[in-house]
C-alpha positions as a printed Julia matrix, in Angstrom:
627×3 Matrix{Float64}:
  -19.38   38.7   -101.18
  -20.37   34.84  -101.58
  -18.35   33.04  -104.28
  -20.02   29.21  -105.14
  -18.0    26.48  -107.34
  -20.1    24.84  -110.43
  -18.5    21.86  -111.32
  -19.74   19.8   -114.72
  -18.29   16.64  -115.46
  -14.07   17.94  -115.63
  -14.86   21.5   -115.66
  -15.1    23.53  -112.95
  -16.54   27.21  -112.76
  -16.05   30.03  -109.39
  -19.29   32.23  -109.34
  -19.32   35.67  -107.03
  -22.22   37.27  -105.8
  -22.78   39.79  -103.1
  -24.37   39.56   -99.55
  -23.9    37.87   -96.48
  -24.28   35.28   -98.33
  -26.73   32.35   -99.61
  -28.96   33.58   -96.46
  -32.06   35.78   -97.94
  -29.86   37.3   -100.34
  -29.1    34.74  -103.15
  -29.14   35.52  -106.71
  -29.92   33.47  -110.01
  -27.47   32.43  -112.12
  -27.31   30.77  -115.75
  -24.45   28.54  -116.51
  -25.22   28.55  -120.18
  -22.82   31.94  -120.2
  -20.1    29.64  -119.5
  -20.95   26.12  -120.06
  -23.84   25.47  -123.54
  -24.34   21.96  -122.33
  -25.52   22.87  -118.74
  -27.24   25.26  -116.12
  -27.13   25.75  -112.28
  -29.43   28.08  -110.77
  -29.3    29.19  -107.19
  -33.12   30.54  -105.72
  -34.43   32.0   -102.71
  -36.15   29.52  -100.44
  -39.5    29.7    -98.98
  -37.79   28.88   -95.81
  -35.97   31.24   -93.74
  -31.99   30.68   -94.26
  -32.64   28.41   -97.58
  -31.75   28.23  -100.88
  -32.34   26.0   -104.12
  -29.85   25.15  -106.74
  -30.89   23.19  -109.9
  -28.34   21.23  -112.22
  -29.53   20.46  -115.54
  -26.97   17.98  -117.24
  -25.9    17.57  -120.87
  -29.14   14.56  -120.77
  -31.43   17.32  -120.01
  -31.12   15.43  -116.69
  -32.6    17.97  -113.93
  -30.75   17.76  -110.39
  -31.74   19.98  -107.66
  -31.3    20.57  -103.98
  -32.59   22.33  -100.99
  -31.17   23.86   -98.89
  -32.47   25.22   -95.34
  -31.6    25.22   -91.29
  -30.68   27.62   -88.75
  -27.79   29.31   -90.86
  -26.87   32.11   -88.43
  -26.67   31.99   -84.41
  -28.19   34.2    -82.78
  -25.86   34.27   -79.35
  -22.29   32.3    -79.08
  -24.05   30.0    -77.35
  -26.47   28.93   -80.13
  -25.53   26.35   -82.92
  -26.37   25.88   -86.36
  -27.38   23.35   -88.58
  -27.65   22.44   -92.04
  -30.57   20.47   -93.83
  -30.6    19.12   -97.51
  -33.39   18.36   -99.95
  -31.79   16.62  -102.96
  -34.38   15.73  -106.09
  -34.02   15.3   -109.5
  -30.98   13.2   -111.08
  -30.76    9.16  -110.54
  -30.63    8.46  -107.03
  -28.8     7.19  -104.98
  -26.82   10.51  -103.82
  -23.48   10.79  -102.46
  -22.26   13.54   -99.93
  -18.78   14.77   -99.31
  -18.26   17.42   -97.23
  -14.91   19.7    -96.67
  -14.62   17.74   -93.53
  -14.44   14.53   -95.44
  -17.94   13.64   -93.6
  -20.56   11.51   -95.87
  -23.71   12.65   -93.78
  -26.59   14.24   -95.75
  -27.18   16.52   -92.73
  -24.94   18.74   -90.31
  -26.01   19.97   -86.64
  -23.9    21.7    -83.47
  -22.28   23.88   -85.92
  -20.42   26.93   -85.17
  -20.49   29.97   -87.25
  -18.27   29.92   -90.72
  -18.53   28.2    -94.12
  -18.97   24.42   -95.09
  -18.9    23.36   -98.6
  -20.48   19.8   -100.26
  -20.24   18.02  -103.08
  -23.36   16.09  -104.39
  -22.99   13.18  -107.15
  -25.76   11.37  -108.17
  -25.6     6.94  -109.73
  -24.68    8.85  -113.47
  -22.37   11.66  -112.38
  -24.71   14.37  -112.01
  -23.08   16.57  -109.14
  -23.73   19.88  -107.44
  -21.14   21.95  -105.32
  -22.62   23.77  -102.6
  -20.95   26.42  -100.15
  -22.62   27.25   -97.34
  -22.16   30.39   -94.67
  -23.35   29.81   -91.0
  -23.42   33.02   -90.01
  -21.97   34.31   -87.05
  -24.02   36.13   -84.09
  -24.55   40.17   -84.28
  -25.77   41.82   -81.91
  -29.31   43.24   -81.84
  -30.2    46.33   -80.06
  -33.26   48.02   -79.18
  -34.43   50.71   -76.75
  -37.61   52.58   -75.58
  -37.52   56.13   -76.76
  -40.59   57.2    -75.4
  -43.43   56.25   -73.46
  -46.41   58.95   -72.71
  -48.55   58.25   -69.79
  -52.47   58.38   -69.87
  -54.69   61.65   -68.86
  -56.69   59.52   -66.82
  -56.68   56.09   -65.33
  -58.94   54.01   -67.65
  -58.24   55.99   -70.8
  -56.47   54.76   -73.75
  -54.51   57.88   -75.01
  -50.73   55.99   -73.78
  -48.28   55.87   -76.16
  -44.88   54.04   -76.37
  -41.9    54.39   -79.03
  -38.67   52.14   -79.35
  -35.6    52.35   -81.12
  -33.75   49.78   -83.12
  -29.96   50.6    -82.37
  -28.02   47.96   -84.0
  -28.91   44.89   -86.16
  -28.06   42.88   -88.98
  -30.71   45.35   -90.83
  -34.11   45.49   -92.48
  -36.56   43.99   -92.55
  -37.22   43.59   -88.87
  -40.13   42.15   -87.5
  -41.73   44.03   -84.37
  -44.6    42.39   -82.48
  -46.45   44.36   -79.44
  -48.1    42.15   -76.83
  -51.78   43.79   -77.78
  -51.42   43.02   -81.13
  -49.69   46.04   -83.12
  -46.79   44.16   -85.75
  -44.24   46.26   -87.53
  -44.37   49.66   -85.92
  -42.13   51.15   -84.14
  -44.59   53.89   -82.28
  -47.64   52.09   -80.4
  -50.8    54.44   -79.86
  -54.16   54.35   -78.18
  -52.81   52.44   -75.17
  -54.51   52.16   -71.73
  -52.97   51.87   -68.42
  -51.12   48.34   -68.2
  -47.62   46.72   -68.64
  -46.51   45.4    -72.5
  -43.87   44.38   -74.54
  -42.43   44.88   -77.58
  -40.47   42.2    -79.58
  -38.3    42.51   -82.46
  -37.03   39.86   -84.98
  -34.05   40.11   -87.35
  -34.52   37.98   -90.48
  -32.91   35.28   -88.57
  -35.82   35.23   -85.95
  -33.08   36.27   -83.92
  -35.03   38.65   -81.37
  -35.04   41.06   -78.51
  -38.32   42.15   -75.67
  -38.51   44.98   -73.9
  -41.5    45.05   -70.9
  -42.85   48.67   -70.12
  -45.4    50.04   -68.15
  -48.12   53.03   -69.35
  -49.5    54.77   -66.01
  -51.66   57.53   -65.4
  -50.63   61.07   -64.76
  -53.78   61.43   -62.8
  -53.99   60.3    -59.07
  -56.18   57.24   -59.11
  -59.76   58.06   -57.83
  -61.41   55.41   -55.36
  -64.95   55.17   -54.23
  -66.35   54.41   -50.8
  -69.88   54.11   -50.52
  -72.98   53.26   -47.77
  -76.0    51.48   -48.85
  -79.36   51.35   -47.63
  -80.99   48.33   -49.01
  -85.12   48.77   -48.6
  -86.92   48.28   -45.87
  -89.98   46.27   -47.1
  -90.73   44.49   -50.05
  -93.09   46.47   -51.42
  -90.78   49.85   -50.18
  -89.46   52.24   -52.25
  -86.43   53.44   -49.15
  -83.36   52.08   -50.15
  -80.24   55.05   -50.55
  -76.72   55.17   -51.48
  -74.68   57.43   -50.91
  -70.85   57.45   -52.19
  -67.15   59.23   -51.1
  -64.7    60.08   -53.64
  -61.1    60.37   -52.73
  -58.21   60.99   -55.4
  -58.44   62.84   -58.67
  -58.96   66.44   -58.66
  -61.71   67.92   -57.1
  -64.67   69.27   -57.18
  -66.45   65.85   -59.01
  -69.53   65.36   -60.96
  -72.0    62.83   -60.19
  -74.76   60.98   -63.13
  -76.88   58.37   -62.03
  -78.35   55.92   -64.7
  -81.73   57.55   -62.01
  -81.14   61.22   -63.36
  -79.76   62.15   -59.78
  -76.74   64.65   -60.09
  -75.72   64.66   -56.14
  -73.85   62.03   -54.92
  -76.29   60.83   -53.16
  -79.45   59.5    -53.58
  -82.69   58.25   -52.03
  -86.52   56.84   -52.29
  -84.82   54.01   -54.14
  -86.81   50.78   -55.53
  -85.07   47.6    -55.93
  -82.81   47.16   -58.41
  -79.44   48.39   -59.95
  -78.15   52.07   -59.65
  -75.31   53.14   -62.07
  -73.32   56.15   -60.87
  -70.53   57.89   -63.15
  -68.39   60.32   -61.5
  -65.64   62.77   -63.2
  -62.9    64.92   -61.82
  -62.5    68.79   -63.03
  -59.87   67.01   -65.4
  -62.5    64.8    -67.11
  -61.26   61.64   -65.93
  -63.89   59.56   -64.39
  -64.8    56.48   -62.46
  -68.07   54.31   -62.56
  -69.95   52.1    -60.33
  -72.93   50.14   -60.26
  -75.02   49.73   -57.34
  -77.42   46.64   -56.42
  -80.57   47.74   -53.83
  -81.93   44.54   -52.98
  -86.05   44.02   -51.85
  -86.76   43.25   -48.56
  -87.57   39.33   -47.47
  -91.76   39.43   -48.54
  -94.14   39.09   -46.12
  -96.51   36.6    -47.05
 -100.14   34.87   -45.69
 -100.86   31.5    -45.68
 -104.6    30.61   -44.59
 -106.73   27.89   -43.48
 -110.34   28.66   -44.68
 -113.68   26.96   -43.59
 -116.41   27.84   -46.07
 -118.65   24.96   -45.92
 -121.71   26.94   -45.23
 -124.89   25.04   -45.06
 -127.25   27.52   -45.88
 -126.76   31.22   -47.33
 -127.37   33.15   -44.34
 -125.92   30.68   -41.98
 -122.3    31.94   -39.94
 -120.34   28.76   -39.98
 -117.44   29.88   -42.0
 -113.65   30.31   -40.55
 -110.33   32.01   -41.55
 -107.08   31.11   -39.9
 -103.9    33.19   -40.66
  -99.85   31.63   -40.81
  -97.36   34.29   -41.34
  -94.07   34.15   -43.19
  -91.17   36.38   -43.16
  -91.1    40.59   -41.96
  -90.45   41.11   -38.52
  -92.85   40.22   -35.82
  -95.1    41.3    -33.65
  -97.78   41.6    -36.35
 -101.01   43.59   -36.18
 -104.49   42.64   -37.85
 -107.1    44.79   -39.58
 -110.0    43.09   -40.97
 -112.96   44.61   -43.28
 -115.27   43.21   -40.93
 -113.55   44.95   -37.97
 -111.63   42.13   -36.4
 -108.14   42.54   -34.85
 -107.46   39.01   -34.17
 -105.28   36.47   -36.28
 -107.91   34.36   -36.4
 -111.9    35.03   -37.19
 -114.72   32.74   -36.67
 -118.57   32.46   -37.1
 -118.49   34.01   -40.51
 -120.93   34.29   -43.2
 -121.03   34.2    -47.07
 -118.98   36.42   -48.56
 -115.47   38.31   -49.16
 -112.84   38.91   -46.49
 -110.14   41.11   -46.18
 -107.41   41.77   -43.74
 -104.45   44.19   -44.19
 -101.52   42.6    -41.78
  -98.42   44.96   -41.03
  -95.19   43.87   -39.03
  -92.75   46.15   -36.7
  -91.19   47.58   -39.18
  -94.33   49.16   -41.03
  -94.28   46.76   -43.8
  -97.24   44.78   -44.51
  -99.41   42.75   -46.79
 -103.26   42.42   -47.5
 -105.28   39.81   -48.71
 -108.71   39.1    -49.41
 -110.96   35.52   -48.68
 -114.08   34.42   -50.29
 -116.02   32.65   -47.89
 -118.64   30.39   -49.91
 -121.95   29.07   -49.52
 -124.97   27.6    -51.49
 -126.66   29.73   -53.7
 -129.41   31.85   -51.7
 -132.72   30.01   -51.37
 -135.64   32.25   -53.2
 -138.94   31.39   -54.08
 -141.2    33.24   -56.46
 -144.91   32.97   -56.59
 -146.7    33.57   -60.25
 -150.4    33.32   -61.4
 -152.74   32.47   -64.39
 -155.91   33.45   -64.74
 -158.58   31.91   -66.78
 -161.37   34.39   -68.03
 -164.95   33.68   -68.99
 -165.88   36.85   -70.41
 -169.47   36.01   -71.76
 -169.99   34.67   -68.0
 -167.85   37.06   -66.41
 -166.33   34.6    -64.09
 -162.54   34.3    -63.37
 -160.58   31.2    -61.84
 -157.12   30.78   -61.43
 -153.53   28.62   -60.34
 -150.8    29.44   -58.23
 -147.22   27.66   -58.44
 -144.09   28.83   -56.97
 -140.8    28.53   -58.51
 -137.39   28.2    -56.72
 -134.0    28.6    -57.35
 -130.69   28.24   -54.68
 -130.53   25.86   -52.07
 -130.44   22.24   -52.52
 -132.57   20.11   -53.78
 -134.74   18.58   -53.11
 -137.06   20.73   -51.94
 -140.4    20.36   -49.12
 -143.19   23.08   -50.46
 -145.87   24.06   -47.75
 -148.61   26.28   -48.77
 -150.69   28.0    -46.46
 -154.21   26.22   -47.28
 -152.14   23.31   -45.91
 -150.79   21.77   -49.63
 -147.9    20.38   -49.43
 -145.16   18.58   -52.11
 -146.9    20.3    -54.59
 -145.53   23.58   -56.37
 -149.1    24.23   -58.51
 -152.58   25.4    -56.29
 -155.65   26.46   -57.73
 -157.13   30.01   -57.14
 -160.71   31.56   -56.97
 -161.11   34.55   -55.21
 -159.63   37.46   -53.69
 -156.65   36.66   -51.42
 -153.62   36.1    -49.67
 -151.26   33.17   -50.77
 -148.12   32.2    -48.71
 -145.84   29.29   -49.67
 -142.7    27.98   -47.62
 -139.5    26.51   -48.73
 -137.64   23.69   -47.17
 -134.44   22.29   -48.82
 -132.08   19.62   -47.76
 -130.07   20.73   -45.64
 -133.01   22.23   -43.52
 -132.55   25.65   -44.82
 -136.17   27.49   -45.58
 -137.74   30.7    -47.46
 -140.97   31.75   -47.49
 -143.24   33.97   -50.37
 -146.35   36.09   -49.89
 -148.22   37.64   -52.73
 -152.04   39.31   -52.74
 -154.19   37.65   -55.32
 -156.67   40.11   -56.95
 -159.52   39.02   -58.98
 -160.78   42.38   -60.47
 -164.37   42.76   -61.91
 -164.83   42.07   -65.48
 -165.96   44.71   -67.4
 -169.87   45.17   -68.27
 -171.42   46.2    -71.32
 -173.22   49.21   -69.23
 -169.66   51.31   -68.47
 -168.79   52.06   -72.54
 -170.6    55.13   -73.95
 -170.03   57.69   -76.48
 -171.45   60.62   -78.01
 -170.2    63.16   -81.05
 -170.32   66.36   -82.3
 -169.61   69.19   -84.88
 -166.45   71.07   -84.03
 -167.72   74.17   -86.93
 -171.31   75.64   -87.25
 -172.51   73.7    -84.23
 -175.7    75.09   -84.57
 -176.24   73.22   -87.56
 -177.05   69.19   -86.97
 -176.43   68.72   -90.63
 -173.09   66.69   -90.59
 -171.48   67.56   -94.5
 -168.69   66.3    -95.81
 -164.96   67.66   -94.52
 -166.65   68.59   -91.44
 -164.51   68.15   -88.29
 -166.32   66.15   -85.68
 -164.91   65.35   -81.82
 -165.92   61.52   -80.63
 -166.34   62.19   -76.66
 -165.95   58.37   -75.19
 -167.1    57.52   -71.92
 -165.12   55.08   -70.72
 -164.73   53.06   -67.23
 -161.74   53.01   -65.18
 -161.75   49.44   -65.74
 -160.82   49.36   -69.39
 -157.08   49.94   -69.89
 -157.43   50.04   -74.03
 -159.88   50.69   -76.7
 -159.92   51.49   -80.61
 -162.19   53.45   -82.49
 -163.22   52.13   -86.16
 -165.48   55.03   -88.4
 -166.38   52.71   -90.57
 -164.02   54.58   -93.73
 -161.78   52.4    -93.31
 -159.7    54.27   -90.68
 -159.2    53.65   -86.95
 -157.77   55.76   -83.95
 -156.51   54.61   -80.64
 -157.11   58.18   -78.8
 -159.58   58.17   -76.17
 -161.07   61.59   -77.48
 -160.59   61.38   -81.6
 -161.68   63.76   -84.21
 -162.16   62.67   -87.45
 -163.08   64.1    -90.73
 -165.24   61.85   -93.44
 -164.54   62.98   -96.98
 -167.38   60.98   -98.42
 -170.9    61.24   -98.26
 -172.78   58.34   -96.47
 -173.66   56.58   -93.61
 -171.09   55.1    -91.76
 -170.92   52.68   -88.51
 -168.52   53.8    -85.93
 -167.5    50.7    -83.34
 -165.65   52.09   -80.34
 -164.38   48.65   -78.65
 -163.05   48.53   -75.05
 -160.52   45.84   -73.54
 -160.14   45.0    -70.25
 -157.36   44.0    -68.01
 -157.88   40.06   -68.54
 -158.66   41.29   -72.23
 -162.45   41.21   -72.36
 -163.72   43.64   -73.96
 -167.11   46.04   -74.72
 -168.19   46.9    -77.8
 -170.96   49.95   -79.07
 -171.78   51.03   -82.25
 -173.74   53.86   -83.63
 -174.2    55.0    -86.89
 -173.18   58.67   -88.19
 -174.5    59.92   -91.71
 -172.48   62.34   -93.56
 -173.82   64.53   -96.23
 -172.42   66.21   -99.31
 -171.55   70.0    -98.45
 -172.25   73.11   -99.87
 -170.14   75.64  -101.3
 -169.89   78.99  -100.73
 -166.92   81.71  -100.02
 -167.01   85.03   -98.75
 -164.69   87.76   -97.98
 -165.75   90.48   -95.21
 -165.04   94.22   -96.64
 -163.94   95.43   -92.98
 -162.68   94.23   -89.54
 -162.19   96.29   -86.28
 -158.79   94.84   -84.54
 -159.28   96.87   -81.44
 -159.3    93.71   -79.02
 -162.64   93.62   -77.57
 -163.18   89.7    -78.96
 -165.49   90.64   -82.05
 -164.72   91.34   -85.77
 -160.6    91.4    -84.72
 -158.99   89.26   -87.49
 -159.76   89.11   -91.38
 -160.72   86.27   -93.16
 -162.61   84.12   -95.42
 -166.06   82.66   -94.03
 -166.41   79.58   -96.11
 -167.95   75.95   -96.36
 -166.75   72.83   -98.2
 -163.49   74.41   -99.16
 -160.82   72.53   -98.11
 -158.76   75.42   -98.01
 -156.93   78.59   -99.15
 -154.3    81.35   -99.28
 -154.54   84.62   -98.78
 -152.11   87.77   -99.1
 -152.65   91.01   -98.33
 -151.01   94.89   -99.75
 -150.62   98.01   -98.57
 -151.89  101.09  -100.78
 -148.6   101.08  -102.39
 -148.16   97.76  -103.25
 -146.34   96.51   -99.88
 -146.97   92.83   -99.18
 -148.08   93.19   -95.5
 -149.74   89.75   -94.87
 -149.83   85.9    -96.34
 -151.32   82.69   -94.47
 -148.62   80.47   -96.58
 -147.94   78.8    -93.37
 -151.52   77.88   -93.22
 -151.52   78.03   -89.34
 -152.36   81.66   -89.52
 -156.62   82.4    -88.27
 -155.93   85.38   -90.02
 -155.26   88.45   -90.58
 -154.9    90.71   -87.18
 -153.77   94.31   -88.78
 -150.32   94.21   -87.87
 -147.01   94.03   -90.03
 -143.86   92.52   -87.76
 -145.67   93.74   -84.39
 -146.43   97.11   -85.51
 -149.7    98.15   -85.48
 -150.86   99.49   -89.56
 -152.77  102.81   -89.94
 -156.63  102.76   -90.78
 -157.54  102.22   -94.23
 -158.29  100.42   -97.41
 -155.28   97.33   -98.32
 -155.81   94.97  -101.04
 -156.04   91.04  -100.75
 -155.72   88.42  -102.89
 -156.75   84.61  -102.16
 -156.87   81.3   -103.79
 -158.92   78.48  -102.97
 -160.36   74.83  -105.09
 -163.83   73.61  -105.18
 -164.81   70.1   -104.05
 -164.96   69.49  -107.65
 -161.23   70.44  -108.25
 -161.76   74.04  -109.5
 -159.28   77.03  -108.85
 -160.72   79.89  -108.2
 -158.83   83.62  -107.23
 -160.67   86.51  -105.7
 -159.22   90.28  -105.39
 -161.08   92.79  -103.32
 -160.33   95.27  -100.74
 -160.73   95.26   -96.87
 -160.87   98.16   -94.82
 -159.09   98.37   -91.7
 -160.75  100.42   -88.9
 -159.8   100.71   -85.21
């Protein structure tokens, strides 16, 4: 129990309250229950170990102090000491203590009480008892620590014990970070501590250790870094020792053994477990072999396009010598000479197998051509042809020498006149040189004499009478020399075919041009003049045909003149619709019905045709079929 003296002008008041005194513990009181005129209150301060009291006098003066240090030792080695925080009132303060010192302030204090009185310039005073307390001892102990399954896991646990204190609250602070419990979970393998605070920040560590009940598994490994650059050869393969066999390998590969091969460069990740399910990983680097590279010296100033002056000269860097050489043009040397245009490639391997390739572009001028074209100027009336010659080149450089063969030179344009060879030669400047033959070949120009054509009626060809809607063939008679000709009949249609037929529907006489071009486009030209005359009608229907194959009398149908055409469809006895020319490609009728052959007798037919004049007209009859 703490007991604190009020004191108020001449009276004096003893207040009790429980605890170990002002230290965390301290209660509020109101002086008005024994003195109207004033009130002391005593209140908990922020600060550990620290109290307030406030004094308001019969002036509704407010006096307060503070009160804070180290009020309890923690060993009997450690001292206390006692800070002050007057406000309010009318300074200046005096400070009495039981001790009969003036100081605000008392330090190297040993445990047990110390009372002051405060008095402010006007009389205002406080009365303050204070308890240092003395040290108590503060026990803790480890109650349980639980090892890991596996070395790396974090299923360790660790419990303590508080045994003896001053009492709660206690602060307990684990070194990975857990505050105020007393069971620590989820722990890995590693050495801690655990630290507890009484609400003196008086404190106590305890250092433990969380191993593994598994024996610790260890790796030993070989590696086979690869063997060229390019090389997919590199292996590792791994040992495990510890733990409890048999193990189980995953590579970050897919491989399940524990070892592994046909590896490219780069990094390998290998976790292994233990029949208990602890495990142990690894990552594995396979490095690339040193490259094996060619530098070159090339010579590819070629004067002309088929010339050989071109060179390649080889350095190599890195692999392991000797080398070998295989080139596309069947070298084995380092180096290759007298080389021409073109690309170059050599595959070069060291002792180890490894190798490289590259490939070369020796370079030149562009080839040297020449090209020899012709014109031709045509006199048809005359029927005389002359012509030029000029060459044009491309490649080389320029400028150019031009020899042609009738001994022109330094000129790319020679005139033509007859049947012949032409040569022309090429000189550029650097010396090389092409040369161009074509034959020259003046063809005759066609003659009037070599165009003839004649015509005739394809129906009733006995007849010279040409009516209208008559088919007539145009047989031409043409010479080998004319590669095109068009016929023009005068109706205002034309034909390109060298054979036409042609059908006038008017009556008239009409002047039909057949023109002939030949190869320098000259052409021939004849014209004769056909009269057409208006038809006559008529329309008749045979009343039997023999279809018995022997080339007369085997099909029915109509024998008619200027009717452009008709349908025809033909019955049975009963009716049965055996035969129609709808298609209009039919000749007509040959006795049969889908490839069988009808019995003799009498069937039925009905046709349609129009007159020239427009009119439709529909005949009915009968037909008899005899074999």
């Amino acid at each position: 129990m703490k007991k604190h003296l009020i004191c108020l002008k001449i009276l004096c008041f003893l207040i009790f309250f429980q605890g170990y005194g002002i230290i965390g513990n301290a209660q509020t009181f109101d002086a008005s229950d024994f003195l109207s005129s004033s009130k002391n209150v005593i209140e908990p301060h922020k600060k550990l170990g620290a109290v307030t009291r406030i004094k308001t006098g019969p002036d509704n003066t407010i006096m307060s102090v503070d009160v804070s240090g180290q009020l309890a030792l923690c060993s009997h080695a450690d001292r206390g000491h006692i800070i002050l925080d007057v406000n309010g009132g009318l300074p200046p303060y005096t400070f009495r203590w039981n001790n009969l010192e003036t100081v605000q302030n008392r330090y190297d204090l040993l445990a047990g009480t110390y009372s002051v009185w405060i008095q402010d310039s006007v009389g205002n005073e406080i009365k303050e008892r204070i308890i240092i307390q003395p040290p108590y001892p503060l026990e803790i102990e480890m109650s349980e620590i639980k090892e890991t399954s596996c070395l790396g896991n974090n299923d360790g646990e660790a419990k303590i014990n508080i045994l003896k204190g001053r009492g709660e609250p206690y602060k307990i602070e684990w070194s990975h970070g857990l505050k105020n419990q007393i069971h620590a979970k989820n722990l890995k393998n590693g050495t801690y501590s655990v630290k507890v605070s009484d609400q003196f920040d008086c404190s106590k560590t305890i250092y433990f250790e969380i191993k593994s009940n598994s024996e610790t598994m260890e790796i030993s490994e070989s590696v086979n870094h690869v063997s060229c650059n390019s090389a997919e050869d590199g292996a590792v393969s791994i040992d495990v020792k510890g733990g409890n066999a048999p193990y189980t390998f995953s590579w970050s590969n897919g491989a399940v053994t524990n070892e592994i091969k046909g590896l490219a460069p780069g990094d390998y990740h290998v976790l292994i477990k233990d029949q208990k399910g602890c495990s142990i990983s690894k990552t594995y680097k396979i490095n690339a072999a040193a490259p094996l590279e060619i530098s070159s010296e090339v010579k590819s100033d070629l004067l002309c396009y088929n010339s050989e002056e071109g060179e390649i000269s080889l350095n190599i860097v890195g692999g392991t010598a000797p080398y070998t050489y295989k080139w596309s043009n069947g070298a084995d040397s380092k180096d290759i000479q007298n080389l021409g245009k073109g690309e170059y490639h050599v595959k070069v391997t060291d002792a180890k197998g490894c190798f490289v390739e590259k490939t070369f572009d020796i370079t030149g001028p562009e080839k040297l051509t020449a090209k020899i074209e012709t014109a031709l100027d045509i006199n048809c009336e005359l029927g005389e042809a002359k012509g030029v010659a000029w060459v044009s080149i491309q490649g080389g450089k320029s400028p150019y020498q031009v020899k042609w063969q009738n001994g022109t030179t330094d000129s790319r344009e020679i005139e033509i006149g007859d049947d012949r060879e032409i040569t022309v030669e090429i000189t550029d400047s650097f010396g090389c040189s092409v040369s161009e033959t074509i034959m020259v070949d003046f063809s005759t120009i066609a003659a009037a004499d070599k165009l003839d054509f004649n015509y005739r009626k394809l129906q009733f060809a006995g007849e010279e009478e040409i009516l209208v809607d008559e088919p007539l063939l145009f047989e031409s008679a043409i010479a080998e020399d004319f590669i095109a000709w068009e016929w023009d009949f005068g109706d205002g249609t034309k034909s390109h075919e060298k054979d036409p037929i042609h059908i006038f529907k008017n009556p008239g006489e009409f002047e039909v041009v057949l023109r002939a071009f030949d190869m320098y486009g000259c052409s021939s030209v004849l014209t004769e003049e056909v009269r057409i005359n208006q038809h006559e009608e008529f329309f008749l229907m045979p009343n039997a045909f023999s279809p018995n194959g022997d080339g007369l009398n085997d099909k029915f149908h109509p024998v008619a003149k200027g009717i452009a055409g008709y349908t025809m469809d033909i019955f049975n006895y009963w009716g049965e619709h055996v035969y129609s020319n709808a298609d209009r490609d039919s000749e007509g009728w040959d006795g049969f019905l889908n490839g069988q052959v009808l019995p003799n007798g009498n069937y039925i037919y009905k046709v349609h045709y129009s007159t020239s004049k427009g009119e439709k007209v529909q005949k009915t009859g009968t037909v008899t079929l005899l074999r």
